CSV table of C-alpha atoms in Angstrom, one decimal:
chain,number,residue,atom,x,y,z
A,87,UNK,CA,4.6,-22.1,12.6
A,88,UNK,CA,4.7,-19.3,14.8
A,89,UNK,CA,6.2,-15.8,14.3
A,90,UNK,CA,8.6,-15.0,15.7
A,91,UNK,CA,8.7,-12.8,18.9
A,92,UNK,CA,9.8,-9.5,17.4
A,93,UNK,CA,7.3,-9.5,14.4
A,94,UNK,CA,4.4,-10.8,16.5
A,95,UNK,CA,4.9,-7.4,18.0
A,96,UNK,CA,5.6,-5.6,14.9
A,97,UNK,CA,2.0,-7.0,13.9
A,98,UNK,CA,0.2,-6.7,16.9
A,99,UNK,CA,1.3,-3.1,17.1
A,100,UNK,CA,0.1,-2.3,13.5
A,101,UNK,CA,-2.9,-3.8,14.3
A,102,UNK,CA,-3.3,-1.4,17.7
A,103,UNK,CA,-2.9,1.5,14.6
A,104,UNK,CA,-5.6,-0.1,12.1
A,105,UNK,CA,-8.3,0.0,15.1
A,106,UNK,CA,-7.1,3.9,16.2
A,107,UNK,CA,-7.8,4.9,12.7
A,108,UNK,CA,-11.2,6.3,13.5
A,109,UNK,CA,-9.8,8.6,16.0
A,110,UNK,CA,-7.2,9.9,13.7
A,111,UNK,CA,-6.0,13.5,13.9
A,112,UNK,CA,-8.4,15.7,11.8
A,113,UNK,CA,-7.3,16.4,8.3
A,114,UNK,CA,-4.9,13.9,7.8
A,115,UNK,CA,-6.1,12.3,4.9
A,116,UNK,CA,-6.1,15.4,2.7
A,117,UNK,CA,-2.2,14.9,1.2
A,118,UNK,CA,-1.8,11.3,1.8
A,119,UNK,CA,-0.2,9.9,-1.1
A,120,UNK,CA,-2.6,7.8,-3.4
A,121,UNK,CA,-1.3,4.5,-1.7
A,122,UNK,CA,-2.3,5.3,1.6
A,123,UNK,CA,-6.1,5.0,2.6
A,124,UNK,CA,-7.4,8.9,3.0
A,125,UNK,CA,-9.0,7.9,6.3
A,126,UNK,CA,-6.6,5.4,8.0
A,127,UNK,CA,-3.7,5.9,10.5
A,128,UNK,CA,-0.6,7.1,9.5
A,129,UNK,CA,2.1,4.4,9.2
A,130,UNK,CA,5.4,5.3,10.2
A,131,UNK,CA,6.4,1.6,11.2
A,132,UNK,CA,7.5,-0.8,8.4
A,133,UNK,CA,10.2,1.5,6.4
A,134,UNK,CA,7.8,0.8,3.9
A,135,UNK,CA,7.9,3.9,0.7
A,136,UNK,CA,4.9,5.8,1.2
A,137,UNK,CA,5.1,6.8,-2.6
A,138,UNK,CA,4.9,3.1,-3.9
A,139,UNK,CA,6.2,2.2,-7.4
A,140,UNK,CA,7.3,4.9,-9.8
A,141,UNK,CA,4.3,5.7,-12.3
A,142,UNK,CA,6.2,4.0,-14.8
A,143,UNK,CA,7.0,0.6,-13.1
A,144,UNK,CA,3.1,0.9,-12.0
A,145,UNK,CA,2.2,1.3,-15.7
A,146,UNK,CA,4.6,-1.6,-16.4
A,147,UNK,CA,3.1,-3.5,-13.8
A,148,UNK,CA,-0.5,-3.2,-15.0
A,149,UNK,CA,0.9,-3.9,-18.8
A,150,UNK,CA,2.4,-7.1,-17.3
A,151,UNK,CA,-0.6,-8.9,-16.1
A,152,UNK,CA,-2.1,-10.1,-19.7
A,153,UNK,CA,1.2,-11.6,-19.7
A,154,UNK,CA,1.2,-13.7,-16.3
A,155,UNK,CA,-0.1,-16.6,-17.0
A,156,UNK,CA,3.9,-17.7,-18.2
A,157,UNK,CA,6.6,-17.2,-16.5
A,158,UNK,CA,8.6,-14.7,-18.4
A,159,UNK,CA,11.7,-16.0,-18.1
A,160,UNK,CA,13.1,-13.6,-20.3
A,161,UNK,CA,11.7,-11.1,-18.5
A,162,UNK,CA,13.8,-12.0,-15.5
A,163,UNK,CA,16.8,-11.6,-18.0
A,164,UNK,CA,16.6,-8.4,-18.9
A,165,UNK,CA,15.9,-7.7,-15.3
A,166,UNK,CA,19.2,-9.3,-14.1
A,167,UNK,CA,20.8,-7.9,-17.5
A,168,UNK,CA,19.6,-4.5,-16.5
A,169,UNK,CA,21.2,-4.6,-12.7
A,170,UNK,CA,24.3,-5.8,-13.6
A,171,UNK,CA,24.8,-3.2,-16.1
A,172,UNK,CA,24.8,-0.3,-13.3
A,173,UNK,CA,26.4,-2.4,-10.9
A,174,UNK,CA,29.2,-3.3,-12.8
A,175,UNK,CA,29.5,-6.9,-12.4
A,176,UNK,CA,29.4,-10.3,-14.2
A,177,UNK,CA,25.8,-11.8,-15.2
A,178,UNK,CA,26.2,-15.0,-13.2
A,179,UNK,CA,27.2,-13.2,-10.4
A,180,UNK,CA,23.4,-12.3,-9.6
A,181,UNK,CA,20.8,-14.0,-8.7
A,182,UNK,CA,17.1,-12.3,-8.3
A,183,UNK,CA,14.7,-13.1,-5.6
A,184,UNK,CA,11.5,-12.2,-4.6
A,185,UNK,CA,12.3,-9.9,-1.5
A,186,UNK,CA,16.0,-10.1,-0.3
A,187,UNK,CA,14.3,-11.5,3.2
A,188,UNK,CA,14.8,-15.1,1.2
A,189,UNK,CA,18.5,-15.3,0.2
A,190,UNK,CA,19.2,-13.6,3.9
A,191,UNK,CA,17.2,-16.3,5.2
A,192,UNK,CA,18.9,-19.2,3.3
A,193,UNK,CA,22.3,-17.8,4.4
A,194,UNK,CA,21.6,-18.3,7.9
A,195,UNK,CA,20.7,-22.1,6.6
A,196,UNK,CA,23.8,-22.7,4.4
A,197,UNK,CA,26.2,-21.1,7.1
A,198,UNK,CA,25.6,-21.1,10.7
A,199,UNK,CA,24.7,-23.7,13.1
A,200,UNK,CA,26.1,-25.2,16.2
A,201,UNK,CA,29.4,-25.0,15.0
A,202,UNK,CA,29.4,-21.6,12.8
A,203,UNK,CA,28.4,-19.0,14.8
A,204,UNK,CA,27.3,-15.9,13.7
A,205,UNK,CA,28.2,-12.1,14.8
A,206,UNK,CA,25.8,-9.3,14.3
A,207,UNK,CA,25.5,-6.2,15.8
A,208,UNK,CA,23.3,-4.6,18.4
A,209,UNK,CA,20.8,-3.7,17.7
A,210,UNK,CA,20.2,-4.9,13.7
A,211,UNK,CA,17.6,-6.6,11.3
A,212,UNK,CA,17.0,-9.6,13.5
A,213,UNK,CA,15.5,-12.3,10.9
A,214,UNK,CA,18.9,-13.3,10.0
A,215,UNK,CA,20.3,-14.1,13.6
A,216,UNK,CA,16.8,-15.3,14.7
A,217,UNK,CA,17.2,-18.3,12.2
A,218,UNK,CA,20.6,-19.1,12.6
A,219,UNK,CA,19.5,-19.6,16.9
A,220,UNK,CA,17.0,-21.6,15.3
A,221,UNK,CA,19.5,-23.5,13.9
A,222,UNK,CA,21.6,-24.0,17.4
A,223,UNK,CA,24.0,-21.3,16.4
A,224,UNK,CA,25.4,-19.1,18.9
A,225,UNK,CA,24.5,-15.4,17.9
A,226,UNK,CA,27.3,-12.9,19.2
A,227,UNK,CA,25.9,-9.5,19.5
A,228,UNK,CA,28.2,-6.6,19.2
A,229,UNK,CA,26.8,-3.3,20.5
A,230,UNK,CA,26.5,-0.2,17.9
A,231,UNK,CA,29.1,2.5,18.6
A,232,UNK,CA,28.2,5.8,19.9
A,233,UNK,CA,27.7,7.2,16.5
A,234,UNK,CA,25.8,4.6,15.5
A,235,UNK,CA,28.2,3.0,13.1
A,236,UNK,CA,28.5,-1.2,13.4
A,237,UNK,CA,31.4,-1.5,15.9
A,238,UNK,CA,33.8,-3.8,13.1
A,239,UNK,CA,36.5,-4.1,14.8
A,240,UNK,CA,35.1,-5.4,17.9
A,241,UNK,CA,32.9,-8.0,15.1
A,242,UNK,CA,36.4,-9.3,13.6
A,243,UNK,CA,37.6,-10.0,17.1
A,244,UNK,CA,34.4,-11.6,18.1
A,245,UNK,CA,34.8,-13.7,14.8
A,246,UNK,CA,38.3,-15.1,15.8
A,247,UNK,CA,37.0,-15.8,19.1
A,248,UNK,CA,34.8,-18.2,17.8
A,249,UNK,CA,34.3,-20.4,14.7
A,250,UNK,CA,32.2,-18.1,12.9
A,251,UNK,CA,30.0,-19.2,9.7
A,252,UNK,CA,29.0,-15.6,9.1
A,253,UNK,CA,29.2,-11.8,9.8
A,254,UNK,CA,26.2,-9.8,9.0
A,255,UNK,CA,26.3,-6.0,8.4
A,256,UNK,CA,23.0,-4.2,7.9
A,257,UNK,CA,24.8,-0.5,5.9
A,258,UNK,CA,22.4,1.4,6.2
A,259,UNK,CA,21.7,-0.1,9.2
A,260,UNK,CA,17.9,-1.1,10.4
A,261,UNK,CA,16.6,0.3,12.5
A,262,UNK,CA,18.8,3.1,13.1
A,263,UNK,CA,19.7,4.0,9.1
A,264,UNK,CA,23.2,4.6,10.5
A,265,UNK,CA,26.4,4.1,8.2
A,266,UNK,CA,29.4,2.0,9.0
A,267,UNK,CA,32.1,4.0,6.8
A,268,UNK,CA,33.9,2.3,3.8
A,269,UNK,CA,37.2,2.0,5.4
A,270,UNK,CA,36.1,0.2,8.4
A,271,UNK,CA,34.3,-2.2,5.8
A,272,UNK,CA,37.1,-2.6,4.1
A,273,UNK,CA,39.1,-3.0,7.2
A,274,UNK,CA,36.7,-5.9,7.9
A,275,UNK,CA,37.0,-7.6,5.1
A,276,UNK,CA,40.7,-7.6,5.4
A,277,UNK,CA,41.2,-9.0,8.7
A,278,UNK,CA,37.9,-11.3,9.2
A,279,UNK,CA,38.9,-14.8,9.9
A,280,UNK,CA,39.0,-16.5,6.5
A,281,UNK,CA,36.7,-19.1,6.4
A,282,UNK,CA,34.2,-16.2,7.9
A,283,UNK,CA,31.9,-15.1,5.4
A,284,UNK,CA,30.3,-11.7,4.9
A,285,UNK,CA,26.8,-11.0,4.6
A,286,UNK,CA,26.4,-7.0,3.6
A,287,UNK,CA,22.5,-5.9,3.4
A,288,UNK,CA,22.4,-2.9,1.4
A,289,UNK,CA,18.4,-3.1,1.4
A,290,UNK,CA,18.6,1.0,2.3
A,291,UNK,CA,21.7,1.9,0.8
A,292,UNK,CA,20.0,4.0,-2.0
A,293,UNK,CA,19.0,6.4,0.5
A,294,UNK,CA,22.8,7.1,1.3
A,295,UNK,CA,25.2,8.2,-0.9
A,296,UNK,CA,27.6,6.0,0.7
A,297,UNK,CA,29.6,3.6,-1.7
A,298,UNK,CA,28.0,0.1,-2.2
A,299,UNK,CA,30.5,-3.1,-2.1
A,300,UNK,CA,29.0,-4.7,-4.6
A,301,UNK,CA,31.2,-4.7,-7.0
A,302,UNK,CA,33.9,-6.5,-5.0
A,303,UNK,CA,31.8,-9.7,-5.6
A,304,UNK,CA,33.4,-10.1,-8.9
A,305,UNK,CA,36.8,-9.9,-6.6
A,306,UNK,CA,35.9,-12.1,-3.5
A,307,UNK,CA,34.4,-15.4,-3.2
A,308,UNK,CA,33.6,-14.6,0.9
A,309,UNK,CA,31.2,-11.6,0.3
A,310,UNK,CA,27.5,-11.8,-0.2
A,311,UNK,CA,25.8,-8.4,-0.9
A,312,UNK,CA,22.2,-8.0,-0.7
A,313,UNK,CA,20.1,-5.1,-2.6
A,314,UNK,CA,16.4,-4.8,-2.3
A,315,UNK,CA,13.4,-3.3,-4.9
A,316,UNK,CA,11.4,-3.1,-1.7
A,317,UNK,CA,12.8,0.3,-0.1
A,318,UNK,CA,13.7,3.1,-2.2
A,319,UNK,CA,11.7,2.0,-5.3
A,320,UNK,CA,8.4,1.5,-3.6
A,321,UNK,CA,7.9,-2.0,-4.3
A,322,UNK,CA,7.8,-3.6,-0.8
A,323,UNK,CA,4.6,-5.8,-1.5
A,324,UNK,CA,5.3,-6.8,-4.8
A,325,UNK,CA,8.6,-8.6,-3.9
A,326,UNK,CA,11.8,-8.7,-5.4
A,327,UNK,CA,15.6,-9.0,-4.7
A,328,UNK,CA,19.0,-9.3,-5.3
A,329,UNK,CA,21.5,-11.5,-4.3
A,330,UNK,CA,24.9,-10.8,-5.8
A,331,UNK,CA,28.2,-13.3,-5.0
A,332,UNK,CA,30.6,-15.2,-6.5
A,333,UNK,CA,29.0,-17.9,-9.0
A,334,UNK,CA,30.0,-20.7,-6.4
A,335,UNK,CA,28.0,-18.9,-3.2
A,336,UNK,CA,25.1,-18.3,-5.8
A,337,UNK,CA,24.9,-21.6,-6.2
A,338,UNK,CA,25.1,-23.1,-2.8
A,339,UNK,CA,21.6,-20.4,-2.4
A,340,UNK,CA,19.9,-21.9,-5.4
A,341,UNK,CA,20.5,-25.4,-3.8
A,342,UNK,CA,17.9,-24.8,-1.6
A,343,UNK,CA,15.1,-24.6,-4.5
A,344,UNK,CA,14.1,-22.4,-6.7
A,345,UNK,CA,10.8,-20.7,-8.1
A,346,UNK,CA,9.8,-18.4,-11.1
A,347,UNK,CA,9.4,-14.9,-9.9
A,348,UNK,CA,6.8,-12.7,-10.0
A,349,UNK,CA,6.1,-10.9,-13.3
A,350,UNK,CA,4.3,-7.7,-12.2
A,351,UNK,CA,7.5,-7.4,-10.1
A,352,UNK,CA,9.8,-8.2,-12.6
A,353,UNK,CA,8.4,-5.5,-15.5
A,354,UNK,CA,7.8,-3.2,-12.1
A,355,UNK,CA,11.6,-3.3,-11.3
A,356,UNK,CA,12.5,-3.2,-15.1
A,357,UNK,CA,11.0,0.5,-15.1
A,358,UNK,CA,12.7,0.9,-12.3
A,359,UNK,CA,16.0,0.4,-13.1
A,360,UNK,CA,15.4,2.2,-16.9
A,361,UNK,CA,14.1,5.6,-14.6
A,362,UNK,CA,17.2,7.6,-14.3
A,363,UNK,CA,15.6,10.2,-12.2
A,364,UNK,CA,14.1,8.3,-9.5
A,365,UNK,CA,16.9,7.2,-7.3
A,366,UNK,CA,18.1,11.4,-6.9
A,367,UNK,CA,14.6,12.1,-6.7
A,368,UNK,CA,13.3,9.8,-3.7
A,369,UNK,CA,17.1,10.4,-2.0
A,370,UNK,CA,16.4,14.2,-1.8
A,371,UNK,CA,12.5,13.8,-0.7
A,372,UNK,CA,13.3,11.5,2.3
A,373,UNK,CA,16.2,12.8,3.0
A,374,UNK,CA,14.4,16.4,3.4
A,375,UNK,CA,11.3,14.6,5.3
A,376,UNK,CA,13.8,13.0,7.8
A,377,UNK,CA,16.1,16.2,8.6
A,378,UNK,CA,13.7,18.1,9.2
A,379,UNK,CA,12.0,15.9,12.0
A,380,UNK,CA,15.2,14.9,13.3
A,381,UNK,CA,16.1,18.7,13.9
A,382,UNK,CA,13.0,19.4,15.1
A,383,UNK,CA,13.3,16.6,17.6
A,384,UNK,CA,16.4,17.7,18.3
A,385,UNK,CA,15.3,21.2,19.4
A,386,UNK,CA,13.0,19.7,22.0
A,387,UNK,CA,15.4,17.5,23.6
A,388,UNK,CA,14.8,13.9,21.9
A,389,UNK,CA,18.1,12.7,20.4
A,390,UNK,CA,18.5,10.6,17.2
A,391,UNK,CA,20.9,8.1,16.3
A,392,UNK,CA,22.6,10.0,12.7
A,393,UNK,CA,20.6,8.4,10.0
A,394,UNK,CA,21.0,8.0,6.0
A,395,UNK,CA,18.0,5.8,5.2
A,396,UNK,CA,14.1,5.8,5.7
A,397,UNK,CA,14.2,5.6,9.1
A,398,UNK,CA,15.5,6.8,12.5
A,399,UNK,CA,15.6,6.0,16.0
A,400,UNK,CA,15.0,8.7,18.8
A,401,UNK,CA,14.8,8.3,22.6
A,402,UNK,CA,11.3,9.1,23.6
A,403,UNK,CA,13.4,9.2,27.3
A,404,UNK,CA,10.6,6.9,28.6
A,405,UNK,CA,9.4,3.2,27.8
A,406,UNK,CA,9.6,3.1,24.0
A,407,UNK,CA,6.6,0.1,23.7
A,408,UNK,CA,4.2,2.5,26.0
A,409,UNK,CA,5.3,5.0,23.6
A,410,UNK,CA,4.6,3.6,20.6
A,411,UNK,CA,1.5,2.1,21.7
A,412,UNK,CA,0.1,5.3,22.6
A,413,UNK,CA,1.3,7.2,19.3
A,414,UNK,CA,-0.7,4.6,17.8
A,415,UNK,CA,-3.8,5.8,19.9
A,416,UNK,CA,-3.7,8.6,18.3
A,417,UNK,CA,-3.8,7.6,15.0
A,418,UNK,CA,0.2,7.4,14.2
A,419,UNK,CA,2.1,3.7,14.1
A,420,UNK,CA,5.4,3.8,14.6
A,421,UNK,CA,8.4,1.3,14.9
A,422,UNK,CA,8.9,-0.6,18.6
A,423,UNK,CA,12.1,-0.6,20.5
A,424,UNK,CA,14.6,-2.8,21.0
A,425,UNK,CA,16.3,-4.8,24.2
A,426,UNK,CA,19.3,-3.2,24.0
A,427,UNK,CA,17.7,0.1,23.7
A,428,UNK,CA,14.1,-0.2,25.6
A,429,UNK,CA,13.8,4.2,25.9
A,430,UNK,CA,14.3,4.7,21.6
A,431,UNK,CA,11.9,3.6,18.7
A,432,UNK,CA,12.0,3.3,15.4
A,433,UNK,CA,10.4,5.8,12.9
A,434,UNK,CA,9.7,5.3,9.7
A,435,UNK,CA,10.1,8.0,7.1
A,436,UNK,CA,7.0,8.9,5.8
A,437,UNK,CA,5.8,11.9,3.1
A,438,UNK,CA,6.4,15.8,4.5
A,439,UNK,CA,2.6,15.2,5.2
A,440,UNK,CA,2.7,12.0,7.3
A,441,UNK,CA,5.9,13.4,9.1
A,442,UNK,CA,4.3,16.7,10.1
A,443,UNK,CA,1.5,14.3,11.3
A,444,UNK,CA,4.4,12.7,13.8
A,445,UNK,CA,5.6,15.9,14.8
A,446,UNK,CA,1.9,16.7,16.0
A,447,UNK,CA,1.3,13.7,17.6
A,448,UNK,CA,4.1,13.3,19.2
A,449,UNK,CA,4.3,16.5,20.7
A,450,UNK,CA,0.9,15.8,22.3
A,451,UNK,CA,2.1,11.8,23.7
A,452,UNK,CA,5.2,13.7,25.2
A,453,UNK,CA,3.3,16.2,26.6
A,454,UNK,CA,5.6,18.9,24.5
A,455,UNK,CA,4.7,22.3,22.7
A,456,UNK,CA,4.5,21.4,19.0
C-alpha cells in the first residue's frame, strides 16, 4: 500500500537531508546529543525529542530485554496502573497502545464514513482525516484562527451542518503547537451535536502547561483523549500510547484486534512516568530552545504562529517546499508546508545546538544577516 501523499513527502524530504549530510555546516557535530549521528544533518522535521529516553527509562529499557521473550503482561499493568494514578481516572478507562498513531487511526474506522463526516481544522495532523476520506467520509476543514487557536465554534456549527461521526482537535496543535484555550474546549463540548464524538490529541500537551481533559473521560462517554510517550519523553521509535475513554468506547477500539506491546517500551515508559523531574525539565529546555528562535525570527521579519509545543511554523514569505528543500541542502531538514499555508513550514524544536544550527542556515537560504 502506498503512503500517503503528505508523508511520501515528509520521507522524500528527509531523505533530500540524509544525502546533504556531507556538506553539513562545519562543527555541527560537536554538541549533538548522543542520539544524533555526530556527522549527519541536523533534523528539525519529525517533532521528534532530540534528547531520546530519560537515562533511567534507557537503563530500564536495556534491563528489559532479558525479559522479552514473554509478554509482560504485568508489566503493561503497572504501566496503565502508573498513568492513571497521575491522571486521575479509573483503570478500565485506559487502554495502552503502541504509538497513539493506532487508536487515532481506528477512530477514523469505528466513526466516520459516508454518512459520519468528520471536522478538523486547517491545517492539523492529517492521518486522522486522510483515513476517514479513505473511508468515503466527507472531511470539513475549518481554518485556524488568526492566533492560531482551532476555530471551535465555527467546528460545532460545521458539525450540525452535517451528520458528523467525529471532531478532532489536535491541543497542542501539529504543526503549529498552538493552544485552543480551555473554555472554548469546554464550550465545544457543550454545544457539539450529541451523537458527535470528540477526538482530543494531547500528543504535545506536556510541552504546555495548558490543562489536559482527560480527566473528563471518567464524566463523558463522547470524549476520546489521546496522550503519547513519543514526544516529550523521548520515546518516538520505541512506540507507545494512550488511549483514555469511557470503558464502552475502549471497547469498540479493542474490537478491532489486539496485540501484546512492546516491553522495552513498556519498562521505558514505566521510568518515565516514576521520574518526577523530567516533565519540568524537558518543558523549560524546549521551551527556552523555541523562544529564543522564534524572537530571533521575529527580529528579522519572519512571523510565527504562537507555539507551546516542540514545534513552530514561520513564513519563510516565499514557497515553503523550495524552502525547505534547500535548508536541507545545507545540511538542516526541516518540516514541509501545508496547502492552506504554501509560504510557512514547520520546524521542529531541536537542542540549543541544533537550533543555533537553523538560525545559521537559515539566515544564509534567506539571504539574511545571521
Amino acid at each position: 500500500m502506498s503512503l500517503p501523499a503528505s508523508r511520501r513527502h515528509f520521507l522524500q524530504l528527509a531523505g533530500v537531508g540524509l544525502v546533504a549530510a556531507g556538506s553539513g555546516l562545519p562543527g555541527l557535530g560537536q554538541a549533538q546529543p548522543a542520539a544524533a549521528p555526530a556527522t549527519g544533518p541536523v533534523l528539525l522535521n519529525f517533532n521528534e525529542c532530540p534528547y531520546g529516553p530519560s537515562p533511567a527509562a534507557q537503563q530500564a529499557a536495556r534491563d528489559s530485554i532479558a525479559g522479552s521473550g514473554r509478554y509482560q503482561f504485568a508489566l503493561a499493568g503497572q504501566v496503565r496502573d502508573a498513568f492513571v494514578a497521575q491522571a486521575g481516572i479509573p483503570a478500565d478507562h485506559v487502554r495502552l497502545y503502541p504509538g497513539s498513531s493506532e487508536p487515532l487511526n481506528r477512530a477514523a474506522l469505528l466513526w466516520t464514513g459516508q454518512q459520519a463526516a468528520l471536522v478538523v481544522a486547517d491545517p492539523t495532523f492529517e492521518t486522522l482525516g486522510e483515513m476517514a476520506a479513505a473511508r468515503g467520509a466527507h472531511v470539513q476543514k475549518v481554518p485556524l484562527r488568526a492566533d492560531g487557536a482551532h476555530d471551535l465554534r465555527a467546528m460545532v456549527a460545521a458539525a450540525h451542518a452535517q451528520a458528523t461521526g467525529l471532531i478532532y482537535v489536535c491541543n497542542p496543535n501539529n504543526p503549529t503547537g498552538s493552544i485552543s484555550p480551555p473554555a472554548e474546549l469546554a464550550w465545544l463540548l457543550a454545544n457539539k451535536p450529541s451523537s458527535t464524538r470528540v477526538l482530543v490529541d494531547e500528543a504535545y500537551l506536556q510541552y504546555s502547561d495548558q490543562p489536559s481533559l482527560i480527566a473528563q473521560v471518567a464524566r463523558r462517554d463522547d470524549l476520546i483523549v489521546l496522550r503519547t510517550f513519543s514526544k516529550l519523553y523521548g520515546m518516538a521509535g520505541l512506540r507507545l500510547g494512550v488511549a483514555a475513554a469511557h470503558p464502552e468506547r475502549l471497547r469498540e477500539l479493542a474490537s478491532l484486534g489486539e496485540n501484546p506491546l512492546p516491553v522495552p517500551a513498556l519498562a521505558a515508559a514505566l521510568a518515565s512516568l516514576q521520574d518526577p523531574q523530567l516533565i519540568a525539565q524537558r518543558r523549560l529546555q524546549n521551551a527556552k530552545a523555541r523562544q529564543t528562535t522564534i524572537a530571533w525570527l521575529g527580529k528579522r521579519g519572519f512571523s510565527c504562529v504562537p507555539s507551546e509545543a516542540n514545534c513552530f511554523v514561520v513564513d519563510v514569505r516565499r514557497d515553503g517546499n523550495a524552502f525547505a528543500k534547500a535548508m536541507a541542502d545545507n545540511g538542516v531538514v526541516i518540516g514541509r508546508s501545508w496547502p492552506i499555508w504554501p509560504q510557512r513550514v514547520r520546524v521542529t524544536v531541536g537542542t540549543e545546538e541544533e537550533m543555533a544550527a537553523f538560525r545559521q542556515v537559515f539566515a544564509k537560504v534567506a539571504g539574511i544577516p545571521a
